[in-house]
Structure formats: C-alpha cells, structure tokens
XYZ file of C-alpha atoms in Angstrom:
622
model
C 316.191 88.572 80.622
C 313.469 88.905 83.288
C 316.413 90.316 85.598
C 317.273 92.962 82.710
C 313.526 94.423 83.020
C 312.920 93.578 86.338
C 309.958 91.290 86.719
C 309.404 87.761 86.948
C 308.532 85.622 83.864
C 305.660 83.896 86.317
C 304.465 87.179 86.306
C 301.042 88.447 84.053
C 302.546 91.195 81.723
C 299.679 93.530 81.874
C 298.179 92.703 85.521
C 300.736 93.645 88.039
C 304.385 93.150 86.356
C 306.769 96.105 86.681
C 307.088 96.624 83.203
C 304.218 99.288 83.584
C 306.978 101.481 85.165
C 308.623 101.357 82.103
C 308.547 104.208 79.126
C 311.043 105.005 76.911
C 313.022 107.420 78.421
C 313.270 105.854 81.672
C 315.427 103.492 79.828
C 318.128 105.040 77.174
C 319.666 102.654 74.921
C 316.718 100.200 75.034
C 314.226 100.352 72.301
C 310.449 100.255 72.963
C 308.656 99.907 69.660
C 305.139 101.784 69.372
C 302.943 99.910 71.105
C 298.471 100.368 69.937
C 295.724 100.473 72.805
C 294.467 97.198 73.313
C 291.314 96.258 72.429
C 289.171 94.539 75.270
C 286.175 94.382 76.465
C 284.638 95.852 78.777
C 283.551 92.516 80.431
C 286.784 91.018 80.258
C 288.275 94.121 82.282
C 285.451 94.174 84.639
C 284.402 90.419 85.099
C 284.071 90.516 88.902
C 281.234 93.114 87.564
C 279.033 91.587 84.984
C 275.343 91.319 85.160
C 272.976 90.083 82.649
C 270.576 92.401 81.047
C 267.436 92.604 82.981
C 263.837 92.568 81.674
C 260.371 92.337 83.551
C 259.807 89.608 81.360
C 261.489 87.341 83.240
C 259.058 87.798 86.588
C 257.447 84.808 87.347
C 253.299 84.832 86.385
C 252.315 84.874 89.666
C 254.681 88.329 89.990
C 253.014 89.985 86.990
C 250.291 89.285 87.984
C 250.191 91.136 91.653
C 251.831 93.953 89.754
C 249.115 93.832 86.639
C 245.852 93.914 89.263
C 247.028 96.834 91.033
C 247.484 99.061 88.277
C 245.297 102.457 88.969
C 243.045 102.096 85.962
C 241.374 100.972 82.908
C 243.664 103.258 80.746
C 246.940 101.800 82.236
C 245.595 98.285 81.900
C 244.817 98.729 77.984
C 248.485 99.944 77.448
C 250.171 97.041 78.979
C 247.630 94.732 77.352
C 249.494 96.379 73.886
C 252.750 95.176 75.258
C 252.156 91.530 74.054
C 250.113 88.357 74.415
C 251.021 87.086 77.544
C 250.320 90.624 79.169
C 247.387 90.765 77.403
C 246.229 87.173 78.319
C 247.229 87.516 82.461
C 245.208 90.950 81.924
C 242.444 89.286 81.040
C 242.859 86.295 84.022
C 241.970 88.535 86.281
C 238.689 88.442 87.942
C 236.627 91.815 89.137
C 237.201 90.882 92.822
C 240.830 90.220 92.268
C 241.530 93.820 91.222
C 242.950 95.050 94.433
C 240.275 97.564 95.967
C 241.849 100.543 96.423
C 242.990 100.867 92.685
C 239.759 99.369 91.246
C 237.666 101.648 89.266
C 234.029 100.757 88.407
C 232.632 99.385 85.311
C 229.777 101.440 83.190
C 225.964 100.255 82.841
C 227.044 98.061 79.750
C 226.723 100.808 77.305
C 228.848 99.770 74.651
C 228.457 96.870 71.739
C 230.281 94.497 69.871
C 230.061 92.083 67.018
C 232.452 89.909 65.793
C 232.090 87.976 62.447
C 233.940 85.197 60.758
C 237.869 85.529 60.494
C 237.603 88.146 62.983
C 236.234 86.334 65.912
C 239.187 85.112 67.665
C 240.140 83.951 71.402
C 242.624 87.169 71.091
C 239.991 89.903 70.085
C 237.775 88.781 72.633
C 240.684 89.561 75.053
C 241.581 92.814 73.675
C 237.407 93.778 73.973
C 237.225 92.713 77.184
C 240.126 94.468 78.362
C 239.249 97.588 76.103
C 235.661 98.122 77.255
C 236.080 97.563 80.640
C 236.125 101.126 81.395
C 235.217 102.831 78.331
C 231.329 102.618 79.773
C 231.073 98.160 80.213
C 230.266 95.743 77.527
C 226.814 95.233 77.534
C 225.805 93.474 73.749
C 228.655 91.072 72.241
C 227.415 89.042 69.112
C 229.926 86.554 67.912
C 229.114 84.673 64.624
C 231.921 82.058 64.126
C 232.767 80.170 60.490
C 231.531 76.761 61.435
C 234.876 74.096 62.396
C 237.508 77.003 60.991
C 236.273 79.167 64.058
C 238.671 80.377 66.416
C 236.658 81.099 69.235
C 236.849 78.386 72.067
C 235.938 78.331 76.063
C 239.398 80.688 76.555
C 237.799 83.653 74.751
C 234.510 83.059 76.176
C 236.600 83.089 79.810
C 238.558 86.551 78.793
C 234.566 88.051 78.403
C 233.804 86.727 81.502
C 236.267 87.933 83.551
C 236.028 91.439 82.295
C 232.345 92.442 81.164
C 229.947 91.804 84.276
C 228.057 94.066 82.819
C 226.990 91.858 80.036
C 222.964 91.758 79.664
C 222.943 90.232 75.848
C 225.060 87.339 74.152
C 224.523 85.894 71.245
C 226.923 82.619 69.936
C 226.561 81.612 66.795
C 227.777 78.616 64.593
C 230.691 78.046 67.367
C 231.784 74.391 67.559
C 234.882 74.771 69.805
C 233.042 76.377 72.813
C 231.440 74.041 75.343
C 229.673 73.923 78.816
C 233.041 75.383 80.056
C 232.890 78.424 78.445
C 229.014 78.871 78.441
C 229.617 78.256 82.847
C 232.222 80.926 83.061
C 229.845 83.405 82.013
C 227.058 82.491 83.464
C 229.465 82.593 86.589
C 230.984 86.066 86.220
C 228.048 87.985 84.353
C 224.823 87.624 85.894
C 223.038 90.338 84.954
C 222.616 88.484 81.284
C 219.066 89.473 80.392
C 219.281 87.706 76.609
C 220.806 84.630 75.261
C 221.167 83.205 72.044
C 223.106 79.799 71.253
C 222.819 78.887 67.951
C 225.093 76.121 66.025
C 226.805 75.150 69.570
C 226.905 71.331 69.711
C 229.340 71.651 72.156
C 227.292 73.395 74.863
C 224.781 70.486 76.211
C 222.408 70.589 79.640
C 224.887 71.351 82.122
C 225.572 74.718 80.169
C 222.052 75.923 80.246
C 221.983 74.634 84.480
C 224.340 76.856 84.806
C 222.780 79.655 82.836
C 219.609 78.909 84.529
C 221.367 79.075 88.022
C 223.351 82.292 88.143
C 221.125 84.777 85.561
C 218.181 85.135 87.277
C 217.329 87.603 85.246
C 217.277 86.305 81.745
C 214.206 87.616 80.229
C 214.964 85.972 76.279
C 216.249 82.902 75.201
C 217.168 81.591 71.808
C 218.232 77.550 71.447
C 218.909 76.640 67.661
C 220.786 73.598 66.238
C 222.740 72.838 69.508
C 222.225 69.046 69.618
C 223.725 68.434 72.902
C 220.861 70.066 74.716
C 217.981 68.455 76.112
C 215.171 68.410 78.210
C 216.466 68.552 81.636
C 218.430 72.268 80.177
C 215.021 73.350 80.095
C 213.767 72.171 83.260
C 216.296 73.694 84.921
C 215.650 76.964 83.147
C 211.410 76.545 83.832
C 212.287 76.379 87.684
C 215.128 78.807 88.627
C 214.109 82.138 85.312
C 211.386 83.464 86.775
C 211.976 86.352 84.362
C 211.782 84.250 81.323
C 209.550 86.449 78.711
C 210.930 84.721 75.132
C 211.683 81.179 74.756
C 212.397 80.202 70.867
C 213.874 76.291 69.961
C 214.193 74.934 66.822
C 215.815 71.565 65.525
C 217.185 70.126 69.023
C 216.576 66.374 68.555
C 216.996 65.650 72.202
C 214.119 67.894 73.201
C 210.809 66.411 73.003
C 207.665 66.603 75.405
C 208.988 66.443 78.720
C 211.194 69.612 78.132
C 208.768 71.759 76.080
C 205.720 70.362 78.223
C 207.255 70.836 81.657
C 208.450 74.295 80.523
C 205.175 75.846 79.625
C 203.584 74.030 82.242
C 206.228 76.191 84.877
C 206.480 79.342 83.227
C 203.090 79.225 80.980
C 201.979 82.168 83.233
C 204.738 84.438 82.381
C 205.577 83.883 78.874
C 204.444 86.279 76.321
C 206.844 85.046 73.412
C 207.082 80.994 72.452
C 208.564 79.849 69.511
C 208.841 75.753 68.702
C 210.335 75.176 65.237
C 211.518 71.803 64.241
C 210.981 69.825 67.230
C 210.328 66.075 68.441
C 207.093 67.135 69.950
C 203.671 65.783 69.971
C 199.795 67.523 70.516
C 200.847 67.156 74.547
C 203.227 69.399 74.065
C 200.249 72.199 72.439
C 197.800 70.838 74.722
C 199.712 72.100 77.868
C 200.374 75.312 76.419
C 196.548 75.236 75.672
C 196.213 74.824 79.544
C 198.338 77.091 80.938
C 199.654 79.228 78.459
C 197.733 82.191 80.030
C 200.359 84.744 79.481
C 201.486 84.073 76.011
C 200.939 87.075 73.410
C 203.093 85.431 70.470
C 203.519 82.056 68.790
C 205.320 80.244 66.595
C 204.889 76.596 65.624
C 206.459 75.167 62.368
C 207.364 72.077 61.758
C 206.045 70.489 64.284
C 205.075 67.186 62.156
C 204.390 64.842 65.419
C 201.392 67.466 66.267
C 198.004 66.109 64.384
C 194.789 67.352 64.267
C 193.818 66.694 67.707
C 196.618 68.744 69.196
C 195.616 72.032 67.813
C 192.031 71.206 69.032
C 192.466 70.721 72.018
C 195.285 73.540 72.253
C 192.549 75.938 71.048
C 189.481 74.167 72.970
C 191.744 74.040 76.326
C 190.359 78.020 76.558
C 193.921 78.845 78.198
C 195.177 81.373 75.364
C 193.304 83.935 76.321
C 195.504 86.618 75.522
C 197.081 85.248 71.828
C 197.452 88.083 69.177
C 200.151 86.543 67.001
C 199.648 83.272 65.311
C 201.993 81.619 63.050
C 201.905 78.073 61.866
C 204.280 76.690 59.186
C 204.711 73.241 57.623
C 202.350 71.542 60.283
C 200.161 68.783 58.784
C 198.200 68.934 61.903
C 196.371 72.407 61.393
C 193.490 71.765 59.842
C 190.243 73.653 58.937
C 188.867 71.467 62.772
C 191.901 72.868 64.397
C 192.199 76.575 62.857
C 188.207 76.622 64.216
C 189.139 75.292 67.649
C 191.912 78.523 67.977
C 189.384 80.977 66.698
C 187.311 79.966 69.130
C 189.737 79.787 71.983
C 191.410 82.836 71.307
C 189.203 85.915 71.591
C 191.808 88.087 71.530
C 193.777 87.072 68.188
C 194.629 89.624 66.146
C 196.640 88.518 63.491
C 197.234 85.297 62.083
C 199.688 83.719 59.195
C 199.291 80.013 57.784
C 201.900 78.930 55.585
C 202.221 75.790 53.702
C 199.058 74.354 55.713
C 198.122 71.917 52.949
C 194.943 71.006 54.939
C 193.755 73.986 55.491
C 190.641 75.208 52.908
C 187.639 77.749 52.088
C 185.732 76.282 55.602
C 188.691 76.595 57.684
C 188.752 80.249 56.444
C 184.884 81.035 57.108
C 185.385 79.548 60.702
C 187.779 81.549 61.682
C 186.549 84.683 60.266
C 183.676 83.923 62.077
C 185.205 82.909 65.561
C 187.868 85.479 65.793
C 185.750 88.405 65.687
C 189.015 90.453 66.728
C 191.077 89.540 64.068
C 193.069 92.683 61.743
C 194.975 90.457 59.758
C 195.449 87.350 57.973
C 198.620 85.933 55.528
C 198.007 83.090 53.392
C 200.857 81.558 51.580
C 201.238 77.875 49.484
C 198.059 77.207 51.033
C 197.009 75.063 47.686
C 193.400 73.864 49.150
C 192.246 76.982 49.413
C 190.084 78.612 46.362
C 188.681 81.773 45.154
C 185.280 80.338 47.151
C 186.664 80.671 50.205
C 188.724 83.677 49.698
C 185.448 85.227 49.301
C 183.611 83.725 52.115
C 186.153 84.497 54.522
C 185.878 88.531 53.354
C 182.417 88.404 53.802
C 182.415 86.722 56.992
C 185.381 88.564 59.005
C 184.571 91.133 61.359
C 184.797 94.897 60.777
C 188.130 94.921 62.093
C 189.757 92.917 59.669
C 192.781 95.563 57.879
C 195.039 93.352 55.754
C 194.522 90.615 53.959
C 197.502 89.076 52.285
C 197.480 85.598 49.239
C 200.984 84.679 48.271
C 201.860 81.177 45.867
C 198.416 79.608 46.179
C 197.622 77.743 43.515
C 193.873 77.004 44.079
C 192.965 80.423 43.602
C 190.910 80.445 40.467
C 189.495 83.699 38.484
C 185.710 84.392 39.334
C 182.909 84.316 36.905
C 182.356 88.067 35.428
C 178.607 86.800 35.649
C 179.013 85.802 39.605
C 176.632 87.732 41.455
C 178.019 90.449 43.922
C 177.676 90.263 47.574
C 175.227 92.384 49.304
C 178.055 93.683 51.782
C 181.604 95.069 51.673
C 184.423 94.749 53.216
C 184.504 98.666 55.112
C 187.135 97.928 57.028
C 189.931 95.790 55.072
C 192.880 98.903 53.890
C 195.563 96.466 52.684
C 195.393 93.980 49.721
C 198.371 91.522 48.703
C 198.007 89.314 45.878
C 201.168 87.951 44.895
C 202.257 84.686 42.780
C 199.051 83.565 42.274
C 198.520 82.150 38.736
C 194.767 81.754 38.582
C 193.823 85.159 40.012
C 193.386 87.319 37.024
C 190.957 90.591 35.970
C 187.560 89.270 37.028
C 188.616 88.473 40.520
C 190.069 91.927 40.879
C 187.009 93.412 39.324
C 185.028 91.469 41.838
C 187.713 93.037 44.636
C 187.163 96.148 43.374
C 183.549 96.438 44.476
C 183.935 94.372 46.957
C 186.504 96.428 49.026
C 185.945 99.949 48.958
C 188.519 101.808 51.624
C 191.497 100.425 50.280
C 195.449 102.433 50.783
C 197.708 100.063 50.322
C 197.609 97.508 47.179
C 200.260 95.143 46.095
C 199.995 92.805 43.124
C 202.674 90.963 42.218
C 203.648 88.833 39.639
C 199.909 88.159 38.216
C 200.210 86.952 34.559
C 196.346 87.046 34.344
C 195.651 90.554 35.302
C 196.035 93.444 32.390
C 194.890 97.179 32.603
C 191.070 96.689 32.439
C 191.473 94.299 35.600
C 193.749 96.989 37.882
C 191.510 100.107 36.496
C 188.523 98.050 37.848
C 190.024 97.801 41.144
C 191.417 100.800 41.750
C 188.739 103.079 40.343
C 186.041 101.954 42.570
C 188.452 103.471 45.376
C 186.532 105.747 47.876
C 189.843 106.609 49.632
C 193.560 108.104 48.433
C 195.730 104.751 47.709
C 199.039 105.294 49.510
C 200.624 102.689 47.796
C 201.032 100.710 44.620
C 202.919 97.783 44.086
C 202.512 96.326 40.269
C 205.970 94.361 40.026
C 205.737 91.767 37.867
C 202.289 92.334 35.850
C 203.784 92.085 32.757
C 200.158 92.701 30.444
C 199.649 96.322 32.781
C 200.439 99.260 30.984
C 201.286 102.796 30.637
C 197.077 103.475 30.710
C 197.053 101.890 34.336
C 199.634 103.963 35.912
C 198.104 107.039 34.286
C 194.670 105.806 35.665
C 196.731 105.865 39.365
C 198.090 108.993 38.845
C 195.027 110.899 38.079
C 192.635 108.985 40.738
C 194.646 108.793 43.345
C 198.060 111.320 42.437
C 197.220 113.631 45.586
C 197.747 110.895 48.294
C 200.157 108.257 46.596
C 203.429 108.029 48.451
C 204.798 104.657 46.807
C 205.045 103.366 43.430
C 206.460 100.235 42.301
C 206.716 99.068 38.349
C 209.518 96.606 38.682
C 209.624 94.405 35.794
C 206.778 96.011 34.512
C 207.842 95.336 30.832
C 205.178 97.579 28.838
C 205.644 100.387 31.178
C 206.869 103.546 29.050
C 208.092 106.939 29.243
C 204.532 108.170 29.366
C 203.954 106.774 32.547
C 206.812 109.212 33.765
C 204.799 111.910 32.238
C 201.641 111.352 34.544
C 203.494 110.721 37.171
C 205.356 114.032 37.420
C 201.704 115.685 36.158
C 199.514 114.071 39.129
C 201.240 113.205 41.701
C 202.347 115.551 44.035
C 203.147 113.441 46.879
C 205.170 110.384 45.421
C 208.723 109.760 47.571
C 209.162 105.917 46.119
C 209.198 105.125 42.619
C 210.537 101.983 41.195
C 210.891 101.608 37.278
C 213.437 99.310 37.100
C 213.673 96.813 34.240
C 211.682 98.910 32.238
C 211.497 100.871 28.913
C 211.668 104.609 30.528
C 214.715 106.290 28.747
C 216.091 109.643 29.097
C 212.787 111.530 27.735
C 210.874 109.564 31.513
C 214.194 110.977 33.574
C 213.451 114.533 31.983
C 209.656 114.734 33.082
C 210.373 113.919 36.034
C 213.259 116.075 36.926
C 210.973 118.970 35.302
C 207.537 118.655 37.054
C 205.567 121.405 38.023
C 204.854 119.602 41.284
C 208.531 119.879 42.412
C 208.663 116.169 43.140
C 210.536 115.541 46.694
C 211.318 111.713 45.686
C 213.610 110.203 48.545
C 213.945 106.567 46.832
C 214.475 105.948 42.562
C 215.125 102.601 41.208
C 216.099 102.370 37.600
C 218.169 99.211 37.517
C 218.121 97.491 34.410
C 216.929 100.537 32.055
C 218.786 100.341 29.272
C 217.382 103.289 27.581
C 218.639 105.423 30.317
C 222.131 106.900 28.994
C 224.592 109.332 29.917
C 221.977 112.118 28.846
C 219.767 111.952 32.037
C 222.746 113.550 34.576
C 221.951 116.719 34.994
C 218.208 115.556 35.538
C 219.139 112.852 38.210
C 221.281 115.569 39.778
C 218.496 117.594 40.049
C 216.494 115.213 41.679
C 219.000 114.233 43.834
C 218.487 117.140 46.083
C 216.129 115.012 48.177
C 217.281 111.596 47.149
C 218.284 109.281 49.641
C 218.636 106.242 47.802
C 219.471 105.741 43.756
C 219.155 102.461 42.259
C 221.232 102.543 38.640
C 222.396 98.999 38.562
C 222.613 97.285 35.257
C 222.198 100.670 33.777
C 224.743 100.201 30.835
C 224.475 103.120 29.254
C 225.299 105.592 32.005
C 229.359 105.796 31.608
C 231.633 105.386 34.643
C 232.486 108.807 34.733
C 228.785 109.265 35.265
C 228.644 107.677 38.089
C 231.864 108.937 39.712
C 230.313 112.034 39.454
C 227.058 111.093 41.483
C 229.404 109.370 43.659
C 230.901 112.845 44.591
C 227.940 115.323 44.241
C 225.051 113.235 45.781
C 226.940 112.049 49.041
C 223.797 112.181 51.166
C 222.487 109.334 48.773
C 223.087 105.465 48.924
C 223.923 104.666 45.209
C 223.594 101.574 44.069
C 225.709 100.615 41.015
C-alpha cells in the first residue's frame, strides 16, 4: 500500500510524507473522500515558538523597586500605588533620600490634614495618605484614634507615614495597642520637624520610644502622655535634656512616673515651660515643691488628682516664690489644697489671674478671704463641689477681692445656704465683678440673690441654673438693681420663675440683651414671647425649649415690630408647637443659623422636610 501512494508507512502523514502532493485529480480512479481543516493549535504548530505570557508582576522586589523610585513624580507614584497592595506597600518603603535625585520633586510645608477614626484607621490607609499627600502640599497634622485591641493600626502604618510625610509637625495616637517603640522610632527618625505629640492609650510605646522622640525632634514644642503604662521616668529625662523647645508638657495616669521624672523635668526645663499639666500621677509635694523653685516660666497649670501631694506641698509650692508668672490655676480632686495652701499660692503668685478649685473638700470661707486678699490680680474664680464652703464666705471673698475681679462662678456646692433677709448689707460693692454663675446649688435661693443684687451692681452676664429656691421676686431683685445692659440671661432650670421675670428682663434690660435661655423653664408661657418680641431689639439666642410656648409665642415673635435678627431658636420639647407655626419659623429663618425642633411632636414630617429644603443655611436639629 505505501508503494501505491508513494511514501513510507515510518513516515508522519501530515509532516513531510508525499501524500501532500496528492489531490484528486492528480490521481483518476482513486477516491479521496472530503477531507475538514484540522483543528490545532496554534502552540502545537508552533512549539519551537511558545512563550509564556509576560507580566511586570513577576520582577523581583528589588526590580520594582529601582523602577518605582525613579518615577518623575508624585502624580505617577499615586497611580501605580492604585495598581494593588504590593505596589502600594514598596511605594511606601521608600525613603525621601532613596528617591533617585534627578526625578525627585519636593514635598510642601505640611499644609494638608488628616484624621482617621475607628474602622477606618488601617495600616493600608495610612499608606495610601502617605503616598497621596506627598505632593499634594506635605502632610503636616495626622490624628489617628484607633478602637482599643480591634485596631488595625500597628508599627507598619506608622513606618508608611514615616517614610513619606517629613513634613509632619503634629501627631496625635490614640487608644492604639498594636503600635510600639518601633513605630513611635521610625518617625521620630524620618520626621523631625514634629513640633506636637500626643500618645494616648499606647501601652505599647515605653521609654525607649520617647528617647527617641526626644533625640531626633528637637523641636517639639507640646507634648501629651496619657494612659501609656509602659512609660516612665527616664522617657522624661531624656525629653528634659535634649527639647529645649518644650512649651506644653501634660501626663496623666502613668503609674511608672513618679518624682524623679516629673521632678527632674521641671527642674531642666522649669525655665521654659509655660503649659504643665499633672493629672493622676504617683507624685508627692517634691514633685510641686520643685516646680515651686524653678517653675519661673510657667503661665498654666493643672494638678488633679494628685492624692500623694498634702498640705505641705502646695505651701511650699506657693511659698517657694518661683511662680512668678502663674495666671491659670486649676486644682481637682487634691486633698492636699487646703485653705493654708490656697493662701501660700495667693501669696506666691502675684500675677494669678484666674483660678478654678474643684472638688477641694478642704477648702472653706477662710481659704476664700485669703486669697481674695493675696491675689490682688485675680479676674476670676470657679468653684465647684466645694461642700465646705458657705454663703459666709462667698460673701467675704466678694468683699475682699480686688477691683479686678470679673467672674465669679458656684456650681454643686452644697454648703451654700440662703442669707438672712434681715442680714445687714455691706458698706461696699463689688464695681468690678460683670459675670455671675450660680448653678446646682440647692440652698441658694431669693434672699441670697436679693443680697447679690445690691451687692453687685455692673453686672452683663448672669446665669442661674437649676435653683429650686429662687422664684420671680428673687431674679427681679437681682436684676433690677442693674446699673448696666445685661447681655445675657441664663434661667434653665428655675422651675418657680415665671412669665413676670422674663417680662421684667425684657423691659429693663431689652435694648442690650443678646442671649436668652428658658430651658426647662416649666411656667414659662406664651406671654413671655410677647415681651420678648416687644422689648428686645437686640436678642440673637433664645432658648424655650421644654416649655409651654405654642403656636400663639411662634407668631409674636415672627411678627415683632423690632424685626428680630435671631441667629439661634431652641424649641425642643414644646409640645404646643404644631404644624401651624411654619410659615412663622420660615419667616424667621431668614437669619437663622441654627433651629432646635427636637421632640417637637406636633410639627408633621412634611414640616420638617420642608425646612429641610427652604432653610439650607440653617443647622436643624430634629
């Protein structure tokens, strides 16, 4: 047979036999039945050809990344960092000095911000900001507040910032367990122009972190430690000898910081620091008795709970004569200040200016007159669960404070008492004081405003709150002996004051008063709307909520003839107030920039859609 056609049977019939010179009419007689195209493939045919499929993935890392650092600029590198993960992680593994030079374009001043909260802080949107801002103007403020152990930030994200944003000047770390010393290095490392710091929640970051900190950012002017329990003492000594810049320090609840952190630090940078803050803290009086010394610069301080400090740590803080330029005082929750100790800083601080005491349970009516009489530069003073103090020396301390004295502010002290209405009246006044807080104080009631009332004269800005005691007669006492416009009015909570007090406002003082507040005011009627819209010509705040103003109140006001130009209404919780009062509230709406109608049940949702779409300048609350 192979003889018949000519070719071998050894032979491949398609690759070479002489059957390809056959057709069928080369052959007569012989039948060739129809024969259909093969199908092959193309690799089969060309196999000495093939190649696999190529793909720039497969480059080594090291390959990439020569080819990723000498891309022209900031715009190229954000498109590949789109192209996936690993692009976008080798992206951000570069360093600024790896960029090659003659491709490298500069970073901004650090003009730009970010913040990243919760589920969105993540290892991978830190990379994607750092490669994103680095020429869009420079990262300068990046705030990351993490979700306790479910926080996906970690020393990786913290690098991808690093390597990107030398710009940096303020970071701020918050309730991040994963990130550590590592992390907190490679920043310090790559962005030393960090002017402000704040680790809070970071057990993971202990002293070597802040070394680090303290030896590459020179320039670190603020610096916030809370809750990080892995730093201690020697952090701080290495940030007292190397920040000369330091202008803030604030630490609160660090158990391993105690005396010889706090002491050596204000001992170093005493001279420089305007802003301490020690909440919290293992600390004893040596620790206030070297600031005493040598805190010569300080301006602002902060002590609370500071329960290892007695009596004779404030003394001698305050005797030491080194605080010569303290304005701000704040003590909180230390059993230590006393009425001995709150003397001793009067008299060591001739320049205090204002000064708030808050549950000082030790502190009384002497401690008061001492200071008043000490600090002859003092403007204000905030008292608040302050329990020893009485109505006594609330009024010795008025008579006794200097004529610079401005605001005076009681809040949840319970030894305040109502005066006598037979108590003699003091021969002086109180010229100077123009702001009066009373708030939450059970035993204050219409005698001891009476007694207020001709006691302090010049008052703008009143605020009594929550004052069971005090009716109409009490607040008309106060307010009529008024030789100057109030400004403000703050009545929330009074429950016995009335519609006659707020016309008794309106008409005295309706051509200077800016602010009115009747929250929870529960006697409070329509007519008070009425005088208000009458009188007052100058009113921009008004708060009626939880009220019984209704639709007829809403009317007067929309309709005054003093063309009311209110910027803030509060009516949460009026249920009087219906679907009626629209037009009116779109009238005054015109100027309104925020419009409080929560709890409002009778005001439809349709209502409110429509308020939704016509007052779009205002901030509606519903």
């Amino acid at each position: 047979m192979s003889g018949i056609f000519g070719f071998s049977g050894d032979e491949d019939f398609f690759l070479g036999g002489s059957m390809h010179n056959l057709s069928p009419g080369s052959c007569p007689g012989v039948y060739f039945p129809a024969r259909k195209r093969l199908r092959i493939a193309a690799t089969s045919v060309f196999s000495g050809f093939e190649q696999k499929q190529t793909s720039i993935d497969v480059l080594p890392d090291e390959c990439l990344f020569e080819i990723l650092r000498r891309l022209p600029s900031g715009k190229e590198r954000s498109a590949c960092a789109c192209v996936s993960k690993h692009w976008l992680h080798l992206l951000t593994s570069i360093t600024r000095n790896e960029v090659v030079e003659s491709v490298q374009d500069l970073e901004g001043e650090g003009f730009l911000s970010r913040s990243l909260d919760g589920k969105k802080a993540t290892d991978l949107r830190l990379a994607a900001v750092s490669v994103g801002t680095s020429s869009r103007g420079g990262l300068g403020k990046l705030h990351i507040r993490g979700s306790g152990f479910e926080s996906n930030v970690t020393d990786a994200g913290l690098g991808a910032i690093a390597h990107g944003c030398p710009s940096l000047r303020v970071l701020s770390l918050w309730n991040l367990p994963a990130v550590s010393d590592v992390g907190v290095s490679e920043i310090a490392r790559s962005c030393p122009m960090i002017e402000k710091l704040d680790l809070s929640r970071c057990p993971g970051i202990t002293d070597s972190g802040l070394v680090a900190i303290a030896e590459n950012c020179v320039n670190l002017s603020d610096l916030t430690i809370d809750s990080c329990s892995g730093v201690g003492n020697e952090g701080l000594r290495a940030i007292a000898r190397r920040c000369i810049n330091l202008r803030s320090i604030s630490i609160r609840s660090c158990p391993r910081i105690g005396d010889q952190g706090v002491a050596f630090l204000l001992a170093q940078a005493g001279s420089y620091l305007t802003k301490v803050k020690l909440q919290m803290l293992n600390v004893t009086g040596m620790s206030l008795a070297v600031l005493g010394h040598y805190g010569a610069a300080v301006t602002d301080l902060v002590l609370q709970g500071l329960q290892g400090v007695n009596e004779k740590g404030f003394w001698v803080m305050g005797n030491a004569k080194g605080l010569k330029k303290l304005k701000y005082l704040s003590v909180v929750s230390c059993r230590g200040m006393t009425d001995v100790g709150l003397e001793a800083v009067g008299n060591g601080c001739p320049d205090l200016k204002h000064v708030s005491l808050n549950k000082c349970l030790l502190v009384s009516g002497k401690g008061l007159v001492a200071l008043a009489k000490s600090a002859l530069s003092l403007e204000s003073l905030k008292l608040e669960e302050c329990h020893r103090i009485n109505q006594f020396g609330l009024l010795g301390f008025l008579m006794n404070s200097g004529l610079k004295l401005k605001a005076f502010s009681l809040a949840n002290c319970l030894g305040i008492g109502d005066f006598n209405s037979e108590s003699p009246l003091p021969s002086t006044s109180c010229s100077s004081l123009r702001s009066l807080s009373i708030r939450c104080c059970p035993g204050f009631g219409d005698a001891s405003l009476a007694f207020l009332g001709n006691f302090c004269h010049q008052l703008q800005d009143v605020e009594l709150c929550g004052l069971d005691g005090v009716t109409d007669a009490g607040v008309r006492e106060l307010l009529q002996s008024n030789n100057v416009g109030l400004v403000k009015v703050n009545l929330s909570g009074c429950i016995n004051v009335s519609d006659s007090t707020v016309s008794a406002v309106s008409v005295c003082h309706g051509h200077t008063l800016e602010s009115l507040n009747l929250d929870g005011c529960k006697n409070i009627t329509d007519a008070s709307l009425v005088a208000v819209a009458k009188n007052c010509y100058s009113v921009n705040d008004l708060d009626i909520s939880n009220t019984l103003v209704s639709d007829h109140g809403i009317k007067a006001l929309a309709s005054s003839p003093n063309h009311l130009n209110l910027q803030v209404l509060s009516v949460g919780g009026c249920s009087a107030i219906t679907d009626k009062s629209k037009a009116c509230i779109q009238k005054l709406g015109r100027t309104l920039l925020g419009l409080n109608i929560q709890r409002c049940g009778r005001i439809s949702s349709s209502t409110v859609d429509t308020f939704l779409e016509q007052l779009w300048r205002c901030d509606i609350l519903y």
